[in-house]
Amino acid sequence: MVYLTRKAEFAASHYYHNPNFTAEENQRIFGKCNNPNGHGHNYTLEVTVKGEINPQSGFVVDLKELKEVLNREVLDAMDHRFLNKEVPEFFAKVPTTENLAIVAWQRLAPKLKAAQLHRVRVYETPDLFADFYGEA
Amino acid sequence: MKAYLTRRYRFSASHRLHSPEMSAEENRAAYGKCNNPYGHGHNYFLEVTVSGQVAENTGMVCNLADLDGFVKAEIVEKFDLQNLNTMQEFADVVPTTENLCVTLYQILQRGFSQAHLEKIRVEETMMNSFEYAGGGKIRH
Ligand SMILES: [Zn+2]
């Protein structure tokens, strides 16, 4: 089994808010991230796939294909977007780093053919990242 | 769904690697330049990884403010700009980054209860890093 990681970057804005919480609860739990006008990050996405090396091509996965899936399913949808308002998963879900990793996984996993998704890592800043391995 | 959240912190400290159980020559042989009598310093990076179910209502494994608050009060405030050799934690053990890594893990393990502590990683320099997960396995 060989693991291959592809990196991508996107810039997006978001804010943290749960309509089921009171204004005070939102403020207490989410702090500055609750500002309704949002704020932004340069996110880095790392997608790790695993598989056996194809004896003919020498590839685990065709990087060009992986890049296309990544661009179409994640980057086109999230780059230069306000996540809460433009990405349907976040209409009802708080766009935390954890949830971004989960949503990216859910968008990518069904579209990858040759290789199997191993891990999605999302960096919100160089000092904060979340990993999702598809675990329940 | 289970996710892993990693936060990176930094602090600077000095240390000298020297074991009272070894002779001067043995210390020199084991620790080289790190045995120089007045010590030297590093800009350490600490990466703390916690794991758990992502809460439906907050979207979080744990509130980052809680983790930041704990690490700042219990680790950064106490270790930043200190000489590790003078600290009680290193009264009986050599302040290698291995021992620092275990010490920091134990501080988190004992005091931080808002999420499961998965592992920690300490970078001594860009070239050296150390990871510890207690008895647990490290997932990459
Ligand atoms: Zn943010």
mmCIF file with all atom_site columns, C-alpha atoms and ligand atoms in Angstrom, chain A residues 12-16 33 39-41 43 95 97 124-125, ligand 1:
data_model
loop_
_atom_site.group_PDB
_atom_site.id
_atom_site.type_symbol
_atom_site.label_atom_id
_atom_site.label_alt_id
_atom_site.label_comp_id
_atom_site.label_asym_id
_atom_site.label_entity_id
_atom_site.label_seq_id
_atom_site.pdbx_PDB_ins_code
_atom_site.Cartn_x
_atom_site.Cartn_y
_atom_site.Cartn_z
_atom_site.occupancy
_atom_site.B_iso_or_equiv
_atom_site.pdbx_formal_charge
_atom_site.auth_seq_id
_atom_site.auth_comp_id
_atom_site.auth_asym_id
_atom_site.auth_atom_id
_atom_site.pdbx_PDB_model_num
ATOM   1  C  CA . ALA A 1 12  ? -13.053 31.574 2.175  1.00 0.00 ? 12  ALA A CA 1
ATOM   2  C  CA . SER A 1 13  ? -14.986 33.398 4.833  1.00 0.00 ? 13  SER A CA 1
ATOM   3  C  CA . HIS A 1 14  ? -17.271 32.020 7.520  1.00 0.00 ? 14  HIS A CA 1
ATOM   4  C  CA . TYR A 1 15  ? -18.781 32.648 10.925 1.00 0.00 ? 15  TYR A CA 1
ATOM   5  C  CA . TYR A 1 16  ? -19.881 30.336 13.705 1.00 0.00 ? 16  TYR A CA 1
ATOM   6  C  CA . CYS A 1 33  ? -16.045 33.766 15.449 1.00 0.00 ? 33  CYS A CA 1
ATOM   7  C  CA . HIS A 1 39  ? -14.089 36.664 8.671  1.00 0.00 ? 39  HIS A CA 1
ATOM   8  C  CA . GLY A 1 40  ? -11.756 34.780 6.397  1.00 0.00 ? 40  GLY A CA 1
ATOM   9  C  CA . HIS A 1 41  ? -8.919  32.310 6.227  1.00 0.00 ? 41  HIS A CA 1
ATOM   10 C  CA . TYR A 1 43  ? -7.218  27.278 4.063  1.00 0.00 ? 43  TYR A CA 1
ATOM   11 C  CA . PRO A 1 95  ? -18.374 25.609 9.245  1.00 0.00 ? 95  PRO A CA 1
ATOM   12 C  CA . THR A 1 97  ? -12.386 23.185 10.651 1.00 0.00 ? 97  THR A CA 1
ATOM   13 C  CA . GLU A 1 124 ? -7.437  26.862 8.960  1.00 0.00 ? 124 GLU A CA 1
ATOM   14 C  CA . THR A 1 125 ? -4.155  28.569 9.849  1.00 0.00 ? 125 THR A CA 1
HETATM 15 ZN ZN . ZN  C 2 .   ? -12.570 31.427 11.423 1.00 0.00 ? 1   ZN  C ZN 1
#
